[in-house]
PDB file of C-alpha atoms and ligand atoms in Angstrom:
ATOM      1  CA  UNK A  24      -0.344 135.954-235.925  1.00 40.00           C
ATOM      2  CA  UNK A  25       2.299 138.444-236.509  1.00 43.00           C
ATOM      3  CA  UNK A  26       6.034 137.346-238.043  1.00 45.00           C
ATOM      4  CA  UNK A  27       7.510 138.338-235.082  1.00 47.00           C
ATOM      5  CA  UNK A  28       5.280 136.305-232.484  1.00 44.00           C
ATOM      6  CA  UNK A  29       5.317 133.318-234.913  1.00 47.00           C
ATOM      7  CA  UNK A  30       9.288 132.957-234.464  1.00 50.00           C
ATOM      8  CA  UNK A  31       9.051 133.315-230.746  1.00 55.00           C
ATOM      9  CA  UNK A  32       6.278 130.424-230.814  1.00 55.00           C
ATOM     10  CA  UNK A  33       8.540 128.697-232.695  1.00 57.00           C
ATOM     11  CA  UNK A  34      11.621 129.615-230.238  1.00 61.00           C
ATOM     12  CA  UNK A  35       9.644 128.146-227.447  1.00 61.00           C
ATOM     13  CA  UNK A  36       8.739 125.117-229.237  1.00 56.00           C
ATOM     14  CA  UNK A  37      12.145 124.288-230.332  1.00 45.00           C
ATOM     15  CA  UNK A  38      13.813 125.244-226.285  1.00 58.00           C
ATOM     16  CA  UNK A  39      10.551 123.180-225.005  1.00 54.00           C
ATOM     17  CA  UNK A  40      12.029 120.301-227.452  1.00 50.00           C
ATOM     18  CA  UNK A  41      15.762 120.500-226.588  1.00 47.00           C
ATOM     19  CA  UNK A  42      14.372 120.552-222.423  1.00 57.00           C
ATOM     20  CA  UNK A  43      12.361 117.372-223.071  1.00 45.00           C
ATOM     21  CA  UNK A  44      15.067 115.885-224.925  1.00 44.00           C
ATOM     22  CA  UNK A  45      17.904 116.419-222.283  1.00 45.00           C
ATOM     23  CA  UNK A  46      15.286 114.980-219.286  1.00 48.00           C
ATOM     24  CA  UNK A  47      14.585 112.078-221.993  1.00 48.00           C
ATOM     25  CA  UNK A  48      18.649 111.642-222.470  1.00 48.00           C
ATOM     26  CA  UNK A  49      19.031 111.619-218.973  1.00 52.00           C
ATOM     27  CA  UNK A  50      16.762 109.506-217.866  1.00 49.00           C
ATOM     28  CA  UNK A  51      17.910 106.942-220.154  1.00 47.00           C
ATOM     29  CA  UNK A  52      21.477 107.663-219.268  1.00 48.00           C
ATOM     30  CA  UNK A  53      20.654 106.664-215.479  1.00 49.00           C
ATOM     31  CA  UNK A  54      18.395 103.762-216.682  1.00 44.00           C
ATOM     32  CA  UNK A  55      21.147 102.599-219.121  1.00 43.00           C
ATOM     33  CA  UNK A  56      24.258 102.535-216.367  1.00 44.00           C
ATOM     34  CA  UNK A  57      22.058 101.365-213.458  1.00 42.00           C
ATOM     35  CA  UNK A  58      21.380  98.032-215.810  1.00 40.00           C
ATOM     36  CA  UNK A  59      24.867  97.797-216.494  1.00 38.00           C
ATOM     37  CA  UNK A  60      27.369  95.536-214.593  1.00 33.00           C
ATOM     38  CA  UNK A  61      30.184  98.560-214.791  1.00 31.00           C
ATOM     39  CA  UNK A  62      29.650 101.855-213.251  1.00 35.00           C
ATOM     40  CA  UNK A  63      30.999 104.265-215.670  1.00 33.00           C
ATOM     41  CA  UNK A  64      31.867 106.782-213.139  1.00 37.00           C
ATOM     42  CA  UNK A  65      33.151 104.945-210.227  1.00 39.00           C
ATOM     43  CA  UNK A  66      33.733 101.398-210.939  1.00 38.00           C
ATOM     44  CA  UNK A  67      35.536  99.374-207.889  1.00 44.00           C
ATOM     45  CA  UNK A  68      34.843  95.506-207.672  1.00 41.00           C
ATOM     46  CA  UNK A  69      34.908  94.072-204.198  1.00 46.00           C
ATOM     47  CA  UNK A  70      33.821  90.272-204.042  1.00 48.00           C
ATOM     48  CA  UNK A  71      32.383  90.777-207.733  1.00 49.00           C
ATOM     49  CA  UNK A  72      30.381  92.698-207.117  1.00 53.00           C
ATOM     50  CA  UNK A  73      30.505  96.703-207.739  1.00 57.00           C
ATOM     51  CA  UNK A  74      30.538  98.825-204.363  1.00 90.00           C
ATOM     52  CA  UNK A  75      29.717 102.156-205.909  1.00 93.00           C
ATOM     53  CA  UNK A  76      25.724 101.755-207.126  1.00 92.00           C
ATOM     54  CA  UNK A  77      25.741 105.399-208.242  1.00 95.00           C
ATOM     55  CA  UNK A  78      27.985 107.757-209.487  1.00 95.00           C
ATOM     56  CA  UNK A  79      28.220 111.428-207.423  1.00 97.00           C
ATOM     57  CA  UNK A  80      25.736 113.642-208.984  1.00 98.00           C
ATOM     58  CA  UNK A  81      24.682 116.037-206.962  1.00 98.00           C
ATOM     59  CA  UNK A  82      21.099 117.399-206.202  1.00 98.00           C
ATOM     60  CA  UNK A  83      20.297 120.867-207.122  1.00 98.00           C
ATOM     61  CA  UNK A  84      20.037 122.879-203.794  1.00 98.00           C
ATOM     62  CA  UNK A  85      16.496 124.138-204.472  1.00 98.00           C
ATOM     63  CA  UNK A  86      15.739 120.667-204.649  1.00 98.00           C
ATOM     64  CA  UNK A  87      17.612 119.582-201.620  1.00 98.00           C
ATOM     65  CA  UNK A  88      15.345 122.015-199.964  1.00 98.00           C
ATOM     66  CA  UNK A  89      11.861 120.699-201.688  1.00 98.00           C
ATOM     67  CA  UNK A  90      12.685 116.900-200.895  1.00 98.00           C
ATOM     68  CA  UNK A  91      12.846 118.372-197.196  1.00 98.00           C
ATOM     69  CA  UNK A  92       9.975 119.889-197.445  1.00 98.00           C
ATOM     70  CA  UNK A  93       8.316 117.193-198.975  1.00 98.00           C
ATOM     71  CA  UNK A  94       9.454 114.703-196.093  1.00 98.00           C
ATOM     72  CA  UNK A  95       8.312 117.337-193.399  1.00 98.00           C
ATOM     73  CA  UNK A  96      11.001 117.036-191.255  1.00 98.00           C
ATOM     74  CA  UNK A  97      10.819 118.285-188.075  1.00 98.00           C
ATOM     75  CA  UNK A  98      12.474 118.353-184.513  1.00 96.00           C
ATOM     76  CA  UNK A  99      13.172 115.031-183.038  1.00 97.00           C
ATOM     77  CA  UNK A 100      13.643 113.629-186.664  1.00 98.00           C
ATOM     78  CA  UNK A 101      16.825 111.425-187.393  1.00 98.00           C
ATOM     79  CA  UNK A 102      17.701 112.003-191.353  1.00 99.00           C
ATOM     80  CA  UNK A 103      19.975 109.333-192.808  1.00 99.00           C
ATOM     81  CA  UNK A 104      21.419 110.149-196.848  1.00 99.00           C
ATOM     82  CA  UNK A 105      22.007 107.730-198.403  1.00 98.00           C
ATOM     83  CA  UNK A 106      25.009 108.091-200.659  1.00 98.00           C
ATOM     84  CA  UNK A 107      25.540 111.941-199.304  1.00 98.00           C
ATOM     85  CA  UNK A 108      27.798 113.255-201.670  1.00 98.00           C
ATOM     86  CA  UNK A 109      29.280 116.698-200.798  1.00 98.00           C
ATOM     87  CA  UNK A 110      27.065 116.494-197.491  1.00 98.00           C
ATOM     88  CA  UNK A 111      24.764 118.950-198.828  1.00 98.00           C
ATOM     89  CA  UNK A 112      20.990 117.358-197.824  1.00 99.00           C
ATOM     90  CA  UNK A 113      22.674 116.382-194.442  1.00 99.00           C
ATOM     91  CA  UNK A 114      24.010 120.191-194.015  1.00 99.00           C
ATOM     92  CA  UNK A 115      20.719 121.323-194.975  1.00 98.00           C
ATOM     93  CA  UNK A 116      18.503 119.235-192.734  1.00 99.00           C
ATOM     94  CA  UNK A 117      20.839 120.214-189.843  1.00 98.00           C
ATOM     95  CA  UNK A 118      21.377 123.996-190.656  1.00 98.00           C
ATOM     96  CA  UNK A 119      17.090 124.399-191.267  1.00 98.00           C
ATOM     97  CA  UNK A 120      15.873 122.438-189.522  1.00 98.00           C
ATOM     98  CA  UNK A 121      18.206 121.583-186.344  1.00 98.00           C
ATOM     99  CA  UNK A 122      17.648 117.800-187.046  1.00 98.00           C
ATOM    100  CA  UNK A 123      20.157 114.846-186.168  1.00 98.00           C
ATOM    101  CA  UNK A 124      21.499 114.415-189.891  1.00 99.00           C
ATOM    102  CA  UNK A 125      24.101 111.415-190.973  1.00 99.00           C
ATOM    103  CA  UNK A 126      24.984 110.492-194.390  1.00 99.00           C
ATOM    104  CA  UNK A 127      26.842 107.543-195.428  1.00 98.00           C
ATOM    105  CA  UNK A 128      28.730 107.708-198.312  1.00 98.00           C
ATOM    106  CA  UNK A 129      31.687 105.097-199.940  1.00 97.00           C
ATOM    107  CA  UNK A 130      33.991 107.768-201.811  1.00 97.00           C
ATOM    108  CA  UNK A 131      36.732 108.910-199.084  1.00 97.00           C
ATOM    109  CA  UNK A 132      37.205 112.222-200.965  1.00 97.00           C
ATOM    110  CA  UNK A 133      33.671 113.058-200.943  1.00 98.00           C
ATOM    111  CA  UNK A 134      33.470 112.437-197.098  1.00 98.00           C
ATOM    112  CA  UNK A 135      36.340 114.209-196.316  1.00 98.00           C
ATOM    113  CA  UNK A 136      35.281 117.261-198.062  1.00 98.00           C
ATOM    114  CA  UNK A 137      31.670 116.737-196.265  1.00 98.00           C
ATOM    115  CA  UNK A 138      32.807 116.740-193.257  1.00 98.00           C
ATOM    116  CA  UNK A 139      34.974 119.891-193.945  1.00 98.00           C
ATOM    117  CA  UNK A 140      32.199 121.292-194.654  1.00 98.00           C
ATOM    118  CA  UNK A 141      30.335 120.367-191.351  1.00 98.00           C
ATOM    119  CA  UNK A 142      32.690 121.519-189.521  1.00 98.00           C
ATOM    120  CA  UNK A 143      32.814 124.800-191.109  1.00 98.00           C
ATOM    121  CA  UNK A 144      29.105 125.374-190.959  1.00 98.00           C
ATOM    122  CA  UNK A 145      29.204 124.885-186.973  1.00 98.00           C
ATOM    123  CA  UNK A 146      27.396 121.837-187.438  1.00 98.00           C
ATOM    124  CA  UNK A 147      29.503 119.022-185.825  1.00 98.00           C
ATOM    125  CA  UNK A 148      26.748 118.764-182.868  1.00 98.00           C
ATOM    126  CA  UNK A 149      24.131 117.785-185.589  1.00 98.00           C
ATOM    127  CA  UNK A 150      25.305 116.308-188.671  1.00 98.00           C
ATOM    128  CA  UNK A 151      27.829 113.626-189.250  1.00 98.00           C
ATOM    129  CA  UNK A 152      29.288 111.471-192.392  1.00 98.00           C
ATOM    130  CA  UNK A 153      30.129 107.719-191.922  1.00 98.00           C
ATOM    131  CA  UNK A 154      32.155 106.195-194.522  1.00 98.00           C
ATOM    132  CA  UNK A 155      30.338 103.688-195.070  1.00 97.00           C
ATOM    133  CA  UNK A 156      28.960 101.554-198.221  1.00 97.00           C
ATOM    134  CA  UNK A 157      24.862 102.477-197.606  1.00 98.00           C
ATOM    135  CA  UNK A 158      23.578  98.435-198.637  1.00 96.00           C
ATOM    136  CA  UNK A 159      25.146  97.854-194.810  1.00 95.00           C
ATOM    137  CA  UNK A 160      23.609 100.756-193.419  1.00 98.00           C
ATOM    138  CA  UNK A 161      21.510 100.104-190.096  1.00 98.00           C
ATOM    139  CA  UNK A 162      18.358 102.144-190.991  1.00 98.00           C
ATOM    140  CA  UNK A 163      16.108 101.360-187.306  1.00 98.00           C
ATOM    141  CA  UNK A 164      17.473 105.021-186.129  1.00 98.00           C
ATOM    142  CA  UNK A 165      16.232 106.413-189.176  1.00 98.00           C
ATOM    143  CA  UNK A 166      12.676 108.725-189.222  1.00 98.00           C
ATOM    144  CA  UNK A 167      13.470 110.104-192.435  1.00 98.00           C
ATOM    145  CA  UNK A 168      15.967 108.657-195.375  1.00 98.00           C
ATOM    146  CA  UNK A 169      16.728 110.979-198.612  1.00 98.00           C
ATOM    147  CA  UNK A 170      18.461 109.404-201.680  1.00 98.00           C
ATOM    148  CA  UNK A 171      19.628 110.084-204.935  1.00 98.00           C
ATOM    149  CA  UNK A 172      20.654 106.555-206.788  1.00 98.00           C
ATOM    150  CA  UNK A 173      19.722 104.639-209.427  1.00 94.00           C
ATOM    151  CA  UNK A 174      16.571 102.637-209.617  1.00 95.00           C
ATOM    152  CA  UNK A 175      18.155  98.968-208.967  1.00 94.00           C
ATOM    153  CA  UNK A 176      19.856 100.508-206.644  1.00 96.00           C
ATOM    154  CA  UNK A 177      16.945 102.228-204.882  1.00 97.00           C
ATOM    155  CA  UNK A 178      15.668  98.317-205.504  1.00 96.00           C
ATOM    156  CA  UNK A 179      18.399  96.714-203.776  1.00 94.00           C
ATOM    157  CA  UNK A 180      17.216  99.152-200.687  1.00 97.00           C
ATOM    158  CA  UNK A 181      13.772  99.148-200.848  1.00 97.00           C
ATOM    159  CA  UNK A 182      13.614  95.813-198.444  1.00 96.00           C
ATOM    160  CA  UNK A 183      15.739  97.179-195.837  1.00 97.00           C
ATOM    161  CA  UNK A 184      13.825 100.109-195.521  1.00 98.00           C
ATOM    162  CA  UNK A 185      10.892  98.032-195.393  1.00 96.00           C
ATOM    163  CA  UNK A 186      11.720  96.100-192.424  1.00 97.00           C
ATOM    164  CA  UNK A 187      14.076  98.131-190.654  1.00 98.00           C
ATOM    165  CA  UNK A 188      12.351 101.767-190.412  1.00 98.00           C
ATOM    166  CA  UNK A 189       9.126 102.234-188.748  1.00 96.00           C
ATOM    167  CA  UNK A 190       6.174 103.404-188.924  1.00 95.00           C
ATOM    168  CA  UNK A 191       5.241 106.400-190.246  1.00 95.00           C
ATOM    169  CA  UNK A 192       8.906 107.148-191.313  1.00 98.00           C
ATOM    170  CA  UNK A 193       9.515 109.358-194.233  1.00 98.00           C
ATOM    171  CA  UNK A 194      11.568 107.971-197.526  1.00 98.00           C
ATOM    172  CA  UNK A 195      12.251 110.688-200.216  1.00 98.00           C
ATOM    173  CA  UNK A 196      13.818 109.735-203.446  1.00 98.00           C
ATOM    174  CA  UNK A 197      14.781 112.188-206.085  1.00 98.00           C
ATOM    175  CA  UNK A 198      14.332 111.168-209.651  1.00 98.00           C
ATOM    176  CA  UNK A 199      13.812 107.597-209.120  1.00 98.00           C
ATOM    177  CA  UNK A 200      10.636 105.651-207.268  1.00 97.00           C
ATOM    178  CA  UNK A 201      10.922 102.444-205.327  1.00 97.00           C
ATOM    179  CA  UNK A 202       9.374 100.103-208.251  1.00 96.00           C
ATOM    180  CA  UNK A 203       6.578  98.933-207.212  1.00 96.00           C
ATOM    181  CA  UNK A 204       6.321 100.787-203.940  1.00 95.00           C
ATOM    182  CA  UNK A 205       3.705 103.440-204.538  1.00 96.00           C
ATOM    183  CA  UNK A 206       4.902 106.681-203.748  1.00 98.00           C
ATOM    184  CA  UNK A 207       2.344 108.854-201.531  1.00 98.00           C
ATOM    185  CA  UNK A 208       2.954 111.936-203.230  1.00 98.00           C
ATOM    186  CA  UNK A 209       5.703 112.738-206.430  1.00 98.00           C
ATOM    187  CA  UNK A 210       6.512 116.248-206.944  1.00 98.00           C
ATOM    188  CA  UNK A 211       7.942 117.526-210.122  1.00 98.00           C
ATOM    189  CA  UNK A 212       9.304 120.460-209.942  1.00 97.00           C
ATOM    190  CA  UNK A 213      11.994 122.739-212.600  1.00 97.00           C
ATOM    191  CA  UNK A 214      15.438 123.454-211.376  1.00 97.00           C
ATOM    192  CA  UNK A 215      17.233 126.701-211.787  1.00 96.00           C
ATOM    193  CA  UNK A 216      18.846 125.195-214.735  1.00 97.00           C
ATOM    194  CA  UNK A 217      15.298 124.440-215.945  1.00 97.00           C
ATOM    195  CA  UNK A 218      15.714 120.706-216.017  1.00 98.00           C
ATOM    196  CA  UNK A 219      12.780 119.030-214.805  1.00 98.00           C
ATOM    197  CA  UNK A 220      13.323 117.029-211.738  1.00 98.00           C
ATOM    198  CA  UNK A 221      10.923 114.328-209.626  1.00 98.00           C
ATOM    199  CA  UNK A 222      10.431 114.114-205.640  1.00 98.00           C
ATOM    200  CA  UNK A 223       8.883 110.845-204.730  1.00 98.00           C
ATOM    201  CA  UNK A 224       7.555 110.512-200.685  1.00 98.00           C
TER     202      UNK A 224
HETATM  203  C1  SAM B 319      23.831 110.785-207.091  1.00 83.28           C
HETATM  204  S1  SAM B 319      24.937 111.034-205.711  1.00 83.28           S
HETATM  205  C2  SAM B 319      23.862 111.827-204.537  1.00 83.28           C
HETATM  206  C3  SAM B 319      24.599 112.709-203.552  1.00 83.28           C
HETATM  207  C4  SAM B 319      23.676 113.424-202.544  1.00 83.28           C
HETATM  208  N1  SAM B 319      22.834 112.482-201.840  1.00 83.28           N
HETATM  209  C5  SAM B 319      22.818 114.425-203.249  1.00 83.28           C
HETATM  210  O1  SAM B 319      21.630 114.121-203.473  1.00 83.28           O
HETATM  211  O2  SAM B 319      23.328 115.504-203.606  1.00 83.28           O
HETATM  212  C6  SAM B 319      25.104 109.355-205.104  1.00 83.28           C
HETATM  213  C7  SAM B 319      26.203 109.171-204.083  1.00 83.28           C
HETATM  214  O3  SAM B 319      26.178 107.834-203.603  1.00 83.28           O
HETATM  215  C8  SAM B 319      27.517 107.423-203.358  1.00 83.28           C
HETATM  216  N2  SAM B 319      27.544 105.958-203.352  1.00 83.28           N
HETATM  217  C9  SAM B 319      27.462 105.128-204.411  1.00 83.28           C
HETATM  218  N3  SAM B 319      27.503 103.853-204.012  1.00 83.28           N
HETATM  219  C10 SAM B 319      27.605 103.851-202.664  1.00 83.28           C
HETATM  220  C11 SAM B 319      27.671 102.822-201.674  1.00 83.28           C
HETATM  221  N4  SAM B 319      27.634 101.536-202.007  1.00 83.28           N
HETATM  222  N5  SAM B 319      27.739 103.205-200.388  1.00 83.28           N
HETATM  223  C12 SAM B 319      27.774 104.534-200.031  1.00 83.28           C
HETATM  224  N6  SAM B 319      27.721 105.548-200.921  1.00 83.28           N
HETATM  225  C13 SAM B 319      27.629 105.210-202.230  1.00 83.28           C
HETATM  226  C14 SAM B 319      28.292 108.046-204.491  1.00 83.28           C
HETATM  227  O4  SAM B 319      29.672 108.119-204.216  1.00 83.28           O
HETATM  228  C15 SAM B 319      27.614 109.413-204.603  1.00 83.28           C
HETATM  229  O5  SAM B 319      28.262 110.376-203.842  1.00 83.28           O
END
């Protein structure tokens, strides 16, 4: 092999190495504050316990767009986010697909700017954002749910989703699985940032 060719090997090695090390240092930085009592980010204690069970992060638009594809939504759907952040999986599923699209989300900032931004896509008719913390959430209207938590939190939801949604709904969780709950399908796929991310249906 030539000099030249052997550093590039080497190049790729080492970027291959840093890009497994920053999923690795992620991952464990999720893992680590969804096992702790304090959320670093957002900590607010109501009745002991903590009301924020993830911190905003938000998901990558080309994998906003995957986890829809993933979940197949299609007309007639109702899409409930879980913790929606800037609003952007609810905007999505509205704008693409012309689906009923809510999102509940606790931080009073974040739905305020949401819904600023619903209302200047044009899409008050189809999306909406409750304030409202998501382990109260009535999920029966639900056909599809999207998330992004933790995994105790996805936990502390998996048994509501169990018996409230129906059959043949659609559950799609980015980066963390429901436990125990087999996932039909995971996905990984490389955002534009080249950080490796997981769908689970
Ligand atoms: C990782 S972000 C995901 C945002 C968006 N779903 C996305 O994928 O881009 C999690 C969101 O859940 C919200 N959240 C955390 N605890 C909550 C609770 N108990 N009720 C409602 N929203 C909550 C956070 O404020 C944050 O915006």
């Amino acid at each position: 092999m030539c000099r030249s060719c052997a550093s590039g090997q080497n190049e790729k090695q080492v970027k291959a190495r840093l890009r497994v090390f920053c999923c690795l240092s992620l991952a464990l930085l999720w893992v680590a504050m969804s096992n702790s009592s304090v959320n670093v980010v957002h900590a607010v204690e109501q009745d002991g316990e903590t009301t924020y069970i993830a911190p905003f992060v938000p998901t990558p638009q080309e994998v906003v767009d995957r986890m829809l594809e993933v979940a197949q939504v299609s007309k007639g759907d109702i899409l409930y986010d879980l913790g929606s952040g800037d609003g952007r999986i609810v905007i999505t599923a509205a704008r693409r697909y012309g689906v009923k699209a809510v999102g509940f989300e606790i931080d009073a900032a974040l739905v305020k700017h949401s819904q600023r931004a619903i209302t200047e896509a044009g899409l008050e008719h189809l999306a909406e954002i409750r304030e409202q913390d998501i382990r109260n959430v009535d999920l029966s209207p639900a056909t599809v749910v999207t998330m992004y938590l933790y995994p105790g939190a996805n936990l502390r939801l998996r048994g509501e989703i169990l018996r409230q949604m129906r059959a043949g709904s659609r559950v799609v969780s980015h980066d963390f699985s429901m436990g125990s709950w087999a996932p039909d399908r995971v996905e990984r796929i490389r955002d534009s940032t080249g950080l490796l991310r997981t769908i689970y249906l």
